Short mmCIF file of C-alpha atoms and ligand atoms in Angstrom, two decimals:
data_model
loop_
_atom_site.label_atom_id
_atom_site.label_comp_id
_atom_site.label_asym_id
_atom_site.label_seq_id
_atom_site.Cartn_x
_atom_site.Cartn_y
_atom_site.Cartn_z
CA MET A 25 66.11 87.77 20.31
CA LYS A 26 65.20 89.28 23.64
CA SER A 27 63.82 87.24 26.80
CA LYS A 28 60.62 86.66 27.79
CA LEU A 29 61.49 88.90 31.10
CA ALA A 30 62.89 91.57 28.59
CA ASN A 31 60.00 91.72 26.60
CA ALA A 32 57.70 92.18 30.00
CA GLN A 33 59.92 94.64 31.35
CA ASP A 34 59.31 96.61 28.10
CA ASN A 35 55.61 95.72 27.89
CA ILE A 36 55.73 96.92 31.56
CA SER A 37 57.22 100.75 30.91
CA ALA A 38 54.46 101.16 28.03
CA ILE A 39 51.48 101.28 31.13
CA LYS A 40 54.03 101.25 34.72
CA ASP A 41 51.81 104.98 34.83
CA ILE A 42 48.93 103.20 35.77
CA MET A 43 50.25 100.22 37.61
CA ILE A 44 49.21 100.74 41.64
CA CYS A 45 50.19 98.34 44.65
CA PRO A 46 47.31 95.98 45.31
CA ILE A 47 48.29 96.63 48.68
CA CYS A 48 48.68 100.36 49.49
CA SER A 49 47.48 101.79 46.23
CA MET A 50 51.33 103.57 45.51
CA ALA A 51 52.71 104.35 41.79
CA LEU A 52 54.65 100.94 41.03
CA ASN A 53 58.46 101.29 39.41
CA ILE A 54 60.24 98.57 37.42
CA ASP A 55 63.49 97.44 39.55
CA ALA A 56 65.10 94.82 37.75
CA ALA A 57 62.88 91.25 37.74
CA ALA A 58 60.13 93.01 40.20
CA VAL A 59 57.81 96.07 40.49
CA LYS A 60 58.20 97.63 43.68
CA CYS A 61 55.94 100.36 45.17
CA ALA A 62 57.45 103.64 47.56
CA ASN A 63 56.64 101.40 50.54
CA ASN A 64 58.77 98.19 49.28
CA HIS A 65 55.77 96.26 48.11
CA THR A 66 57.56 94.25 45.58
CA PHE A 67 56.33 91.76 43.11
CA ASN A 68 58.38 89.70 40.83
CA ILE A 69 58.67 89.75 37.58
CA SER A 70 59.15 85.80 36.54
CA LYS A 71 60.86 84.35 33.81
CA LYS A 72 58.13 83.63 31.49
CA GLY A 73 57.35 87.55 32.10
CA LEU A 74 54.38 87.56 34.03
CA VAL A 75 54.36 89.91 36.99
CA ASN A 76 53.34 88.15 40.37
CA PHE A 77 50.69 90.10 42.56
CA ALA A 78 49.09 87.30 43.80
CA SER A 79 48.95 82.64 44.26
CA PRO A 80 47.79 81.32 41.74
CA LEU A 81 44.43 79.53 41.74
CA ASN A 82 44.61 75.61 42.48
CA ASP A 83 45.09 74.50 38.43
CA LYS A 84 42.73 71.67 38.94
CA ILE A 85 40.19 72.70 36.39
CA TYR A 86 42.40 75.39 34.92
CA ASN A 87 45.14 73.50 34.02
CA LYS A 88 47.86 73.58 31.44
CA GLU A 89 46.53 70.87 28.97
CA LEU A 90 42.86 72.57 29.36
CA PHE A 91 45.08 76.55 28.43
CA THR A 92 46.58 74.50 25.81
CA ALA A 93 43.37 72.70 23.88
CA ARG A 94 42.13 76.55 24.48
CA LYS A 95 44.84 77.82 22.74
CA ILE A 96 44.21 75.65 19.65
CA VAL A 97 40.58 76.04 19.46
CA LEU A 98 40.66 79.72 19.81
CA ASN A 99 43.11 80.18 16.61
CA SER A 100 41.27 77.19 14.51
CA GLY A 101 38.42 79.60 13.14
CA ILE A 102 35.77 78.47 15.55
CA TYR A 103 36.01 82.07 16.91
CA ASP A 104 36.57 83.99 13.91
CA GLN A 105 33.27 85.60 13.74
CA VAL A 106 33.35 86.32 17.86
CA TYR A 107 36.38 88.45 16.88
CA LYS A 108 35.41 89.94 14.12
CA GLU A 109 32.12 91.78 16.26
CA LEU A 110 34.32 92.68 19.08
CA ILE A 111 37.29 94.07 16.66
CA LYS A 112 33.98 96.63 15.33
CA LEU A 113 33.55 97.72 19.32
CA ILE A 114 37.48 98.94 19.91
CA LYS A 115 38.88 102.17 19.09
CA ASP A 116 42.90 102.31 18.31
CA ASN A 117 44.52 104.15 20.34
CA SER A 118 43.43 102.89 23.74
CA ILE A 119 44.48 100.58 27.18
CA ILE A 120 42.86 97.61 27.36
CA LEU A 121 42.53 94.99 30.34
CA ASP A 122 41.56 91.47 29.55
CA ALA A 123 39.97 90.60 32.55
CA GLY A 124 40.06 86.71 32.90
CA ALA A 125 42.52 86.44 30.02
CA GLY A 126 43.10 82.70 30.18
CA GLU A 127 45.32 81.95 27.65
CA GLY A 128 45.67 85.60 25.95
CA THR A 129 44.18 84.75 22.47
CA TYR A 130 41.57 87.43 22.32
CA LEU A 131 44.22 90.01 23.18
CA ASP A 132 46.60 88.75 20.74
CA VAL A 133 43.88 89.53 18.20
CA ILE A 134 43.23 92.87 19.18
CA VAL A 135 46.77 93.60 19.11
CA ARG A 136 47.43 92.12 15.31
CA GLU A 137 44.50 94.10 14.34
CA PHE A 138 44.88 98.07 15.92
CA SER A 139 48.63 99.46 15.46
CA ASN A 140 48.76 101.47 18.90
CA VAL A 141 46.79 99.48 21.71
CA LYS A 142 48.41 98.71 25.81
CA THR A 143 47.15 95.96 26.37
CA ILE A 144 47.09 94.16 30.24
CA GLY A 145 46.09 90.51 30.49
CA LEU A 146 45.08 89.20 34.07
CA ASP A 147 44.04 86.00 35.53
CA LEU A 148 44.66 84.10 38.52
CA ALA A 149 45.57 80.61 36.34
CA LYS A 150 48.94 80.74 35.93
CA SER A 151 49.16 77.64 33.28
CA GLY A 152 47.41 79.83 31.60
CA LEU A 153 49.12 83.41 31.12
CA GLU A 154 52.02 81.16 31.06
CA ILE A 155 51.06 80.21 27.44
CA ALA A 156 49.60 83.49 26.93
CA SER A 157 53.19 85.13 27.29
CA ASP A 158 54.92 82.82 24.27
CA CYS A 159 52.95 85.70 22.11
CA GLN A 160 54.25 88.43 24.33
CA THR A 161 51.55 91.00 22.84
CA ALA A 162 50.47 92.43 26.24
CA SER A 163 51.48 92.83 29.92
CA TYR A 164 50.64 89.74 32.09
CA PHE A 165 49.23 89.91 35.71
CA LEU A 166 48.67 86.90 37.87
CA ALA A 167 46.24 88.75 39.93
CA ASP A 168 42.55 88.68 41.20
CA LEU A 169 39.81 90.20 39.82
CA ALA A 170 38.79 91.09 43.46
CA ASN A 171 41.92 93.52 43.56
CA ILE A 172 43.37 94.68 40.19
CA PRO A 173 46.71 96.54 40.12
CA LEU A 174 45.85 99.31 38.21
CA ALA A 175 45.03 102.87 38.61
CA ASP A 176 41.02 104.46 38.90
CA ASN A 177 40.03 105.97 35.80
CA SER A 178 42.98 104.35 33.76
CA LEU A 179 41.38 102.35 31.19
CA ASP A 180 39.81 102.53 28.03
CA TYR A 181 38.16 99.05 27.45
CA ILE A 182 38.21 95.91 29.89
CA LEU A 183 36.96 92.74 27.93
CA ASN A 184 35.19 90.40 30.04
CA ILE A 185 34.85 87.25 28.07
CA LEU A 186 33.62 83.78 29.78
CA SER A 187 34.97 84.73 33.24
CA PRO A 188 34.01 86.15 36.32
CA ALA A 189 33.32 89.72 37.27
CA ASN A 190 33.92 92.05 39.50
CA TYR A 191 31.75 95.17 39.16
CA ALA A 192 33.24 97.83 41.66
CA GLU A 193 36.97 97.18 40.50
CA PHE A 194 35.77 97.53 36.75
CA ASP A 195 33.64 100.74 38.02
CA ARG A 196 37.06 101.73 39.75
CA ILE A 197 38.99 101.39 36.50
CA LEU A 198 37.36 102.41 33.79
CA LYS A 199 37.39 105.81 32.59
CA ASN A 200 34.07 108.10 32.57
CA ASP A 201 33.87 107.12 28.82
CA GLY A 202 35.26 103.84 28.89
CA CYS A 203 33.53 100.77 28.10
CA LEU A 204 33.06 97.08 29.67
CA ILE A 205 32.63 94.57 27.14
CA LYS A 206 31.10 91.71 28.24
CA VAL A 207 30.82 88.07 26.46
CA ILE A 208 27.93 85.39 28.38
CA VAL A 209 27.07 82.67 26.96
CA ASN A 210 23.59 82.04 25.71
CA ASP A 211 21.68 78.53 26.07
CA ASN A 212 22.80 76.86 22.81
CA TYR A 213 26.73 77.38 23.23
CA LEU A 214 28.56 73.81 23.02
CA LYS A 215 25.13 72.29 22.76
CA GLU A 216 26.44 69.45 20.80
CA ILE A 217 28.93 68.73 24.12
CA ARG A 218 26.32 69.48 26.71
CA ASN A 219 23.90 66.96 24.79
CA ALA A 220 27.14 64.33 24.90
CA ILE A 221 27.23 64.50 28.48
CA ASN A 222 23.30 64.79 29.21
CA LYS A 223 24.01 68.64 31.06
CA THR A 224 21.35 70.54 30.61
CA GLU A 225 21.59 74.06 29.11
CA GLU A 226 23.40 77.00 30.51
CA ARG A 227 21.11 80.02 31.54
CA ASN A 228 23.04 83.30 31.69
CA ASP A 229 19.67 85.33 33.55
CA ASN A 230 21.82 86.00 36.89
CA VAL A 231 25.07 86.67 35.12
CA TYR A 232 22.61 89.33 32.79
CA ASN A 233 20.76 90.91 35.73
CA ASN A 234 23.66 91.17 37.96
CA LEU A 235 25.35 93.90 35.05
CA ALA A 236 22.41 95.13 34.45
CA GLU A 237 22.39 96.36 38.30
CA GLN A 238 25.72 97.40 38.17
CA MET A 239 26.43 99.65 34.98
CA ASP A 240 24.60 100.84 32.27
CA ILE A 241 24.32 98.62 29.00
CA ILE A 242 24.81 100.44 25.83
CA SER A 243 24.20 97.68 23.44
CA GLU A 244 24.35 94.25 23.09
CA SER A 245 24.10 91.46 20.28
CA ASP A 246 23.61 87.81 20.03
CA ILE A 247 25.84 85.63 17.67
CA THR A 248 24.88 82.24 17.08
CA TYR A 249 26.05 79.67 14.54
CA GLU A 250 27.59 76.21 13.79
CA TYR A 251 30.86 75.86 12.88
CA PRO A 252 31.96 71.68 11.48
CA LEU A 253 34.63 69.54 13.28
CA ASP A 254 37.45 67.49 12.17
CA HIS A 255 38.54 65.00 14.81
CA ASP A 256 41.32 66.55 15.95
CA LEU A 257 39.37 69.86 16.81
CA ALA A 258 36.64 68.06 17.78
CA THR A 259 39.16 66.38 20.87
CA ASN A 260 40.74 69.92 21.69
CA LEU A 261 37.19 71.43 22.09
CA ILE A 262 35.66 68.81 24.25
CA LYS A 263 39.25 69.30 26.27
CA MET A 264 38.96 73.00 26.51
CA THR A 265 36.17 73.16 28.58
CA PRO A 266 35.69 72.60 32.13
CA MET A 267 32.37 70.86 31.49
CA THR A 268 34.12 67.74 30.30
CA ASN A 269 36.77 67.71 33.34
CA HIS A 270 35.13 64.70 34.97
CA ILE A 271 34.35 62.74 31.73
CA GLN A 272 35.44 59.25 31.26
CA GLU A 273 33.76 58.51 28.32
CA GLN A 274 34.62 59.17 25.07
CA ILE A 275 32.45 62.03 23.00
CA PHE A 276 31.93 62.19 19.32
CA ILE A 277 30.67 65.30 17.37
CA ASP A 278 30.99 66.52 13.92
CA LYS A 279 29.82 70.51 14.47
CA ILE A 280 29.47 72.87 17.42
CA THR A 281 27.14 75.23 18.28
CA ILE A 282 28.49 79.06 19.35
CA ASP A 283 25.62 80.83 20.75
CA LEU A 284 27.21 84.16 22.86
CA LYS A 285 25.87 87.39 24.32
CA ILE A 286 28.35 90.59 23.61
CA ILE A 287 27.25 93.14 26.47
CA VAL A 288 28.68 96.73 26.04
CA ALA A 289 28.23 98.81 29.52
CA ARG A 290 29.56 101.90 30.67
CA LYS A 291 29.82 103.04 34.36
CA LYS A 292 26.38 103.91 35.54
CA VAL A 293 26.16 107.69 36.01
C1 LIG B 324 36.05 80.16 31.12
S1 LIG B 324 37.69 80.81 31.09
C2 LIG B 324 37.87 82.06 29.98
C3 LIG B 324 39.19 82.48 29.39
C4 LIG B 324 38.88 83.56 28.41
N1 LIG B 324 38.50 84.69 28.54
C5 LIG B 324 38.57 82.62 27.17
O1 LIG B 324 37.65 82.89 26.74
O2 LIG B 324 39.31 81.68 26.63
C6 LIG B 324 37.80 81.88 32.74
C7 LIG B 324 38.93 82.67 33.22
O3 LIG B 324 38.77 83.02 34.33
C8 LIG B 324 39.77 82.84 35.48
N2 LIG B 324 39.48 83.86 37.12
C9 LIG B 324 38.61 82.99 37.33
N3 LIG B 324 38.70 83.41 38.70
C10 LIG B 324 38.83 84.75 38.71
C11 LIG B 324 39.77 85.69 39.44
N4 LIG B 324 39.12 86.10 40.51
N5 LIG B 324 40.66 86.54 39.27
C12 LIG B 324 40.90 86.25 37.95
N6 LIG B 324 40.97 85.53 36.72
C13 LIG B 324 40.11 84.24 37.48
C14 LIG B 324 40.16 81.18 35.23
O4 LIG B 324 41.40 81.28 35.70
C15 LIG B 324 40.09 81.48 33.85
O5 LIG B 324 40.97 82.37 32.89
ZN1 LIG B 325 52.63 99.50 48.30
#
């Protein structure tokens, strides 16, 4: 069986033409266990297959425990309706970046669905990407959304799911007919957890307005449903969200509300 590093080298070869150096914007070439530009800026590929373009985020919140729980929850069926809606928005034969990919499940789902997509998962949380790289379905960049090592006009889709955005970068790297698919929370998202810890509803107005100012929104849809939980799934769901990070007491919930907005946007013309 191929090592993770060898698999990563194969995945990176497939997207090499659109990778650029985050320091000088020159093209990057694979050089053994690294990618390198003509100015000798060198970014190593770790044994787990991550290309290290930046220093990882401090993992006090987004740590291995959170991402392990997130992986279990994202593969449990709870988010299947969300996946179905996302898949309807994507066409085969495309290049897709998940900006804020976390533990990579969204890209795994997409790669299973389409026969010819090239996928890149970018995040600053090393522990998330190391879990993502177990599936070896994408190239994984440990990199900052504010300095994405991809060429101008190179992507068909950017997914940006419950993650921060950098619209200047998204605008630069999207093709003119490319789409940003952004998922944001609506008021009732995970309301059972919020109620249990007396946290007020999550408002998405700022996030929405900010996106509307920067890009042309071409469609949006709300996806809202309840999902029943057994004890194990409830435990993982509580662990997977940064909301409960500081909570000591036990939380008991037997169902969860998913309430998300999926927005498709294009570059402003
Ligand atoms: C709530 S998680 C969502 C992860 C995944 N999209 C999901 O829905 O499971 C937000 C992600 O954004 C990442 N993130 C935050 N700031 C970032 C930055 N400046 N550059 C890259 N990733 C960032 C975090 O590390 C985290 O993985
Ligand atoms: Zn360089």
